[in-house]
CSV table of C-alpha atoms in Angstrom, one decimal:
chain,number,residue,atom,x,y,z
A,29,GLY,CA,0.0,0.0,0.0
A,30,ASN,CA,0.9,3.7,0.1
A,31,SER,CA,2.1,5.4,3.2
A,32,VAL,CA,4.3,8.3,4.4
A,33,THR,CA,6.4,8.4,7.5
A,34,GLN,CA,7.8,11.7,8.7
A,35,MET,CA,9.8,12.5,11.8
A,36,GLU,CA,7.9,13.1,15.0
A,37,GLY,CA,7.8,16.6,16.4
A,38,PRO,CA,7.7,19.0,17.7
A,39,VAL,CA,10.9,20.6,16.5
A,40,THR,CA,12.1,23.8,18.1
A,41,LEU,CA,14.9,25.8,16.6
A,42,SER,CA,16.5,29.2,17.0
A,43,GLU,CA,16.3,31.7,14.2
A,44,GLU,CA,19.0,31.1,11.4
A,45,ALA,CA,19.4,27.4,12.4
A,46,PHE,CA,19.5,24.7,9.8
A,47,LEU,CA,16.3,22.6,9.4
A,48,THR,CA,15.8,19.0,8.3
A,49,ILE,CA,12.5,17.2,8.5
A,50,ASN,CA,12.8,13.6,7.4
A,51,CYS,CA,10.2,11.9,5.2
A,52,THR,CA,10.2,8.4,3.8
A,53,TYR,CA,7.5,6.8,1.8
A,54,THR,CA,6.1,3.4,0.6
A,55,ALA,CA,4.3,3.4,-2.7
A,56,THR,CA,3.4,1.2,-5.6
A,57,GLY,CA,4.2,2.6,-9.0
A,58,TYR,CA,5.8,6.1,-9.4
A,59,PRO,CA,4.4,8.6,-7.0
A,60,SER,CA,4.6,12.3,-6.9
A,61,LEU,CA,5.9,13.8,-3.7
A,62,PHE,CA,4.9,17.0,-1.9
A,63,TRP,CA,5.5,19.1,1.2
A,64,TYR,CA,2.5,21.1,2.4
A,65,VAL,CA,2.7,23.7,5.1
A,66,GLN,CA,-0.1,24.7,7.6
A,67,TYR,CA,0.3,28.0,9.3
A,68,PRO,CA,-1.7,28.5,12.5
A,69,GLY,CA,-5.4,28.7,12.0
A,70,GLU,CA,-5.1,28.2,8.2
A,71,GLY,CA,-5.6,25.4,5.7
A,72,LEU,CA,-2.7,23.6,4.0
A,73,GLN,CA,-0.7,25.2,1.2
A,74,LEU,CA,1.6,23.5,-1.2
A,75,LEU,CA,5.2,24.3,-0.3
A,76,LEU,CA,7.1,22.3,-3.0
A,77,LYS,CA,6.8,19.2,-5.1
A,78,ALA,CA,8.7,16.7,-7.2
A,79,THR,CA,7.4,14.3,-9.7
A,80,LYS,CA,10.2,11.9,-10.5
A,81,ALA,CA,13.4,10.5,-9.1
A,82,ASP,CA,16.2,13.0,-8.6
A,83,ASP,CA,13.9,16.0,-9.0
A,84,LYS,CA,14.5,18.8,-6.5
A,85,GLY,CA,11.6,20.9,-5.4
A,86,SER,CA,12.3,24.3,-4.0
A,87,ASN,CA,10.3,27.3,-2.7
A,88,LYS,CA,10.9,30.1,-0.1
A,89,GLY,CA,14.4,28.7,0.7
A,90,PHE,CA,13.1,25.2,1.4
A,91,GLU,CA,14.3,22.3,-0.7
A,92,ALA,CA,13.6,18.6,-1.0
A,93,THR,CA,15.0,16.0,-3.4
A,94,TYR,CA,13.1,12.9,-4.6
A,95,ARG,CA,15.4,9.9,-3.7
A,96,LYS,CA,14.0,6.7,-5.2
A,97,GLU,CA,16.9,4.6,-3.9
A,98,THR,CA,16.2,5.5,-0.3
A,99,THR,CA,12.4,6.3,-0.8
A,100,SER,CA,12.9,9.6,0.9
A,101,PHE,CA,12.0,13.3,0.4
A,102,HIS,CA,13.6,15.2,3.3
A,103,LEU,CA,12.8,18.8,3.7
A,104,GLU,CA,15.7,21.2,4.3
A,105,LYS,CA,16.2,24.9,4.9
A,106,GLY,CA,19.6,26.5,5.5
A,107,SER,CA,18.4,29.4,7.8
A,108,VAL,CA,14.9,29.3,9.3
A,109,GLN,CA,13.0,32.4,10.4
A,110,VAL,CA,10.3,32.9,13.0
A,111,SER,CA,7.8,33.2,10.2
A,112,ASP,CA,8.5,29.5,9.2
A,113,SER,CA,6.8,28.3,12.4
A,114,ALA,CA,4.1,26.0,11.2
A,115,VAL,CA,3.1,22.4,10.8
A,116,TYR,CA,4.8,20.6,7.8
A,117,PHE,CA,3.2,17.6,6.0
A,118,CYS,CA,4.9,15.3,3.7
A,119,ALA,CA,2.5,13.7,1.2
A,120,LEU,CA,2.5,11.5,-1.9
A,121,ARG,CA,0.2,11.1,-4.8
A,122,PRO,CA,0.2,7.5,-6.2
A,123,GLY,CA,1.0,7.0,-9.8
A,124,GLY,CA,-1.5,5.8,-12.3
A,125,GLY,CA,-3.6,8.9,-12.5
A,126,SER,CA,-4.9,8.9,-8.9
A,127,GLU,CA,-5.7,12.3,-7.5
A,128,LYS,CA,-5.7,11.0,-3.9
A,129,LEU,CA,-3.1,12.4,-1.5
A,130,VAL,CA,-1.6,10.3,1.3
A,131,PHE,CA,-0.2,12.4,4.2
A,132,GLY,CA,2.3,11.9,6.9
A,133,LYS,CA,1.3,12.8,10.4
A,134,GLY,CA,2.9,16.3,10.3
A,135,THR,CA,5.8,17.9,12.1
A,136,LYS,CA,5.3,21.0,14.1
A,137,LEU,CA,8.1,23.5,13.8
A,138,THR,CA,8.6,26.4,16.2
A,139,VAL,CA,11.3,28.9,15.5
A,140,ASN,CA,12.4,31.2,18.4
A,141,PRO,CA,13.9,34.7,17.9
B,22,ASN,CA,-10.4,34.4,-6.6
B,23,ALA,CA,-12.0,33.0,-3.4
B,24,GLY,CA,-10.4,29.6,-4.0
B,25,VAL,CA,-11.9,26.9,-1.7
B,26,THR,CA,-14.5,28.2,0.8
B,27,GLN,CA,-15.7,26.2,3.8
B,28,THR,CA,-18.5,27.0,6.1
B,29,PRO,CA,-18.9,27.1,9.0
B,30,LYS,CA,-15.5,27.7,10.6
B,31,PHE,CA,-16.6,26.4,14.0
B,32,GLN,CA,-19.4,24.2,15.0
B,33,VAL,CA,-20.5,22.4,18.2
B,34,LEU,CA,-23.0,19.6,17.9
B,35,LYS,CA,-24.7,17.3,20.4
B,36,THR,CA,-24.4,13.6,19.9
B,37,GLY,CA,-27.0,12.3,17.5
B,38,GLN,CA,-27.5,15.7,15.7
B,39,SER,CA,-27.0,16.0,12.0
B,40,MET,CA,-25.4,18.7,10.0
B,41,THR,CA,-23.8,19.6,6.7
B,42,LEU,CA,-20.4,21.0,6.2
B,43,GLN,CA,-20.3,23.2,3.1
B,44,CYS,CA,-17.5,23.4,0.6
B,45,ALA,CA,-17.4,25.5,-2.6
B,46,GLN,CA,-14.7,26.2,-5.1
B,47,ASP,CA,-14.6,28.8,-7.9
B,48,MET,CA,-11.7,27.4,-9.9
B,49,ASN,CA,-13.7,24.9,-12.0
B,50,HIS,CA,-11.7,22.0,-10.5
B,51,GLU,CA,-13.0,18.5,-11.3
B,52,TYR,CA,-11.5,16.8,-8.3
B,53,MET,CA,-12.7,17.5,-4.8
B,54,SER,CA,-12.1,15.8,-1.5
B,55,TRP,CA,-12.8,15.9,2.2
B,56,TYR,CA,-10.1,15.1,4.9
B,57,ARG,CA,-10.2,15.1,8.6
B,58,GLN,CA,-7.2,16.1,10.7
B,59,ASP,CA,-6.7,14.6,14.1
B,60,PRO,CA,-3.7,15.2,16.5
B,61,GLY,CA,-0.9,12.8,15.7
B,62,MET,CA,-2.8,11.3,12.7
B,63,GLY,CA,-2.1,13.7,9.9
B,64,LEU,CA,-4.9,14.1,7.3
B,65,ARG,CA,-7.1,11.2,6.4
B,66,LEU,CA,-9.3,11.0,3.3
B,67,ILE,CA,-13.0,10.7,4.0
B,68,HIS,CA,-14.7,10.9,0.6
B,69,TYR,CA,-13.7,12.3,-2.8
B,70,SER,CA,-15.3,13.1,-6.2
B,71,VAL,CA,-13.7,13.1,-9.6
B,72,GLY,CA,-16.6,15.2,-11.1
B,73,ALA,CA,-20.2,16.1,-10.8
B,74,GLY,CA,-22.3,13.1,-10.1
B,75,ILE,CA,-19.4,10.9,-9.1
B,76,THR,CA,-18.3,10.2,-5.6
B,77,ASP,CA,-16.3,7.5,-3.8
B,78,GLN,CA,-15.1,6.5,-0.4
B,79,GLY,CA,-11.7,7.3,1.0
B,80,GLU,CA,-9.9,5.8,4.0
B,81,VAL,CA,-12.4,6.8,6.8
B,82,PRO,CA,-15.9,7.1,5.2
B,83,ASN,CA,-18.1,5.7,8.0
B,84,GLY,CA,-20.6,8.1,9.4
B,85,TYR,CA,-20.3,10.6,6.5
B,86,ASN,CA,-22.2,11.1,3.3
B,87,VAL,CA,-21.4,13.2,0.3
B,88,SER,CA,-23.0,14.2,-3.0
B,89,ARG,CA,-21.7,16.3,-6.0
B,90,SER,CA,-24.6,17.8,-7.9
B,91,THR,CA,-22.4,20.7,-9.3
B,92,THR,CA,-18.8,21.1,-10.1
B,93,GLU,CA,-18.5,23.9,-7.5
B,94,ASP,CA,-20.0,22.3,-4.4
B,95,PHE,CA,-19.1,19.3,-2.4
B,96,PRO,CA,-21.0,19.1,0.9
B,97,LEU,CA,-20.2,16.7,3.7
B,98,ARG,CA,-23.1,15.3,5.8
B,99,LEU,CA,-22.9,13.9,9.2
B,100,LEU,CA,-26.1,11.9,9.7
B,101,SER,CA,-25.8,11.3,13.4
B,102,ALA,CA,-22.9,13.0,15.0
B,103,ALA,CA,-20.7,11.0,17.5
B,104,PRO,CA,-17.9,12.3,19.8
B,105,SER,CA,-15.4,10.3,17.6
B,106,GLN,CA,-16.2,12.8,14.8
B,107,THR,CA,-14.7,15.7,16.8
B,108,SER,CA,-12.0,16.9,14.4
B,109,VAL,CA,-10.9,19.6,12.0
B,110,TYR,CA,-12.3,19.0,8.5
B,111,PHE,CA,-10.6,20.2,5.3
B,112,CYS,CA,-12.0,20.4,1.8
B,113,ALA,CA,-9.6,20.4,-1.1
B,114,SER,CA,-9.9,20.7,-4.9
B,115,SER,CA,-7.6,20.2,-7.8
B,116,LEU,CA,-7.4,19.7,-11.6
B,117,PRO,CA,-6.4,16.3,-12.9
B,118,ASP,CA,-2.7,16.0,-13.3
B,119,ARG,CA,-2.0,19.5,-12.1
B,120,LEU,CA,-0.4,18.2,-8.9
B,121,GLU,CA,-1.3,21.1,-6.6
B,122,ALA,CA,-4.3,20.7,-4.3
B,123,PHE,CA,-6.0,23.8,-2.9
B,124,PHE,CA,-7.4,23.6,0.6
B,125,GLY,CA,-10.0,25.5,2.5
B,126,GLN,CA,-9.4,27.0,5.9
B,127,GLY,CA,-11.1,24.2,7.7
B,128,THR,CA,-14.1,23.6,9.9
B,129,ARG,CA,-13.4,22.8,13.6
B,130,LEU,CA,-16.2,20.5,14.7
B,131,THR,CA,-16.8,19.5,18.3
B,132,VAL,CA,-19.4,16.8,19.2
B,133,VAL,CA,-20.4,16.7,22.8
């Protein structure tokens, strides 16, 4: 079946620290991979995506690389800001034309000044 | 563009009551879906629709009904609310093969 496992939170960092949130997946076929972000009191927004092996998604200083050999899609940012405080969800869309999204449990990030 | 609009934002129900959570999108998206978000569980798919007149069950459909009479609207009905349905509900829409799903701001439902 399809599943996503991401690191448990919460994660607390100081401003300008380096961020890594680990995400691994299990999927049949060739999934697309996503990171969504949820700011307090809001819905989810797409942060970045990758559709095939070795693709790198990037946005707002965040990056993640689709690693088929390790079935991973780890989220990284070199220097976090207080405004990055949010919950981050790793997700996959199975191949074969499915529109369904399978989400990880989410990782809450708090960045302190 | 309004995007995906959910109403209400907050709701308290008594056990056994029924209600409908509304979801509307103005982007002419064919695919719409409902998720529930529970602490430590991520988002789980309740029901989805690939177009008007077509709906199907997701991972956790029990206790919920949906219908899709128009492209724009995808209401979620709770027939007899239970405390286990206390959750935050999100509606989402997307175009086929466009990869990005757009989410509403959520409805926080408490069943007492």
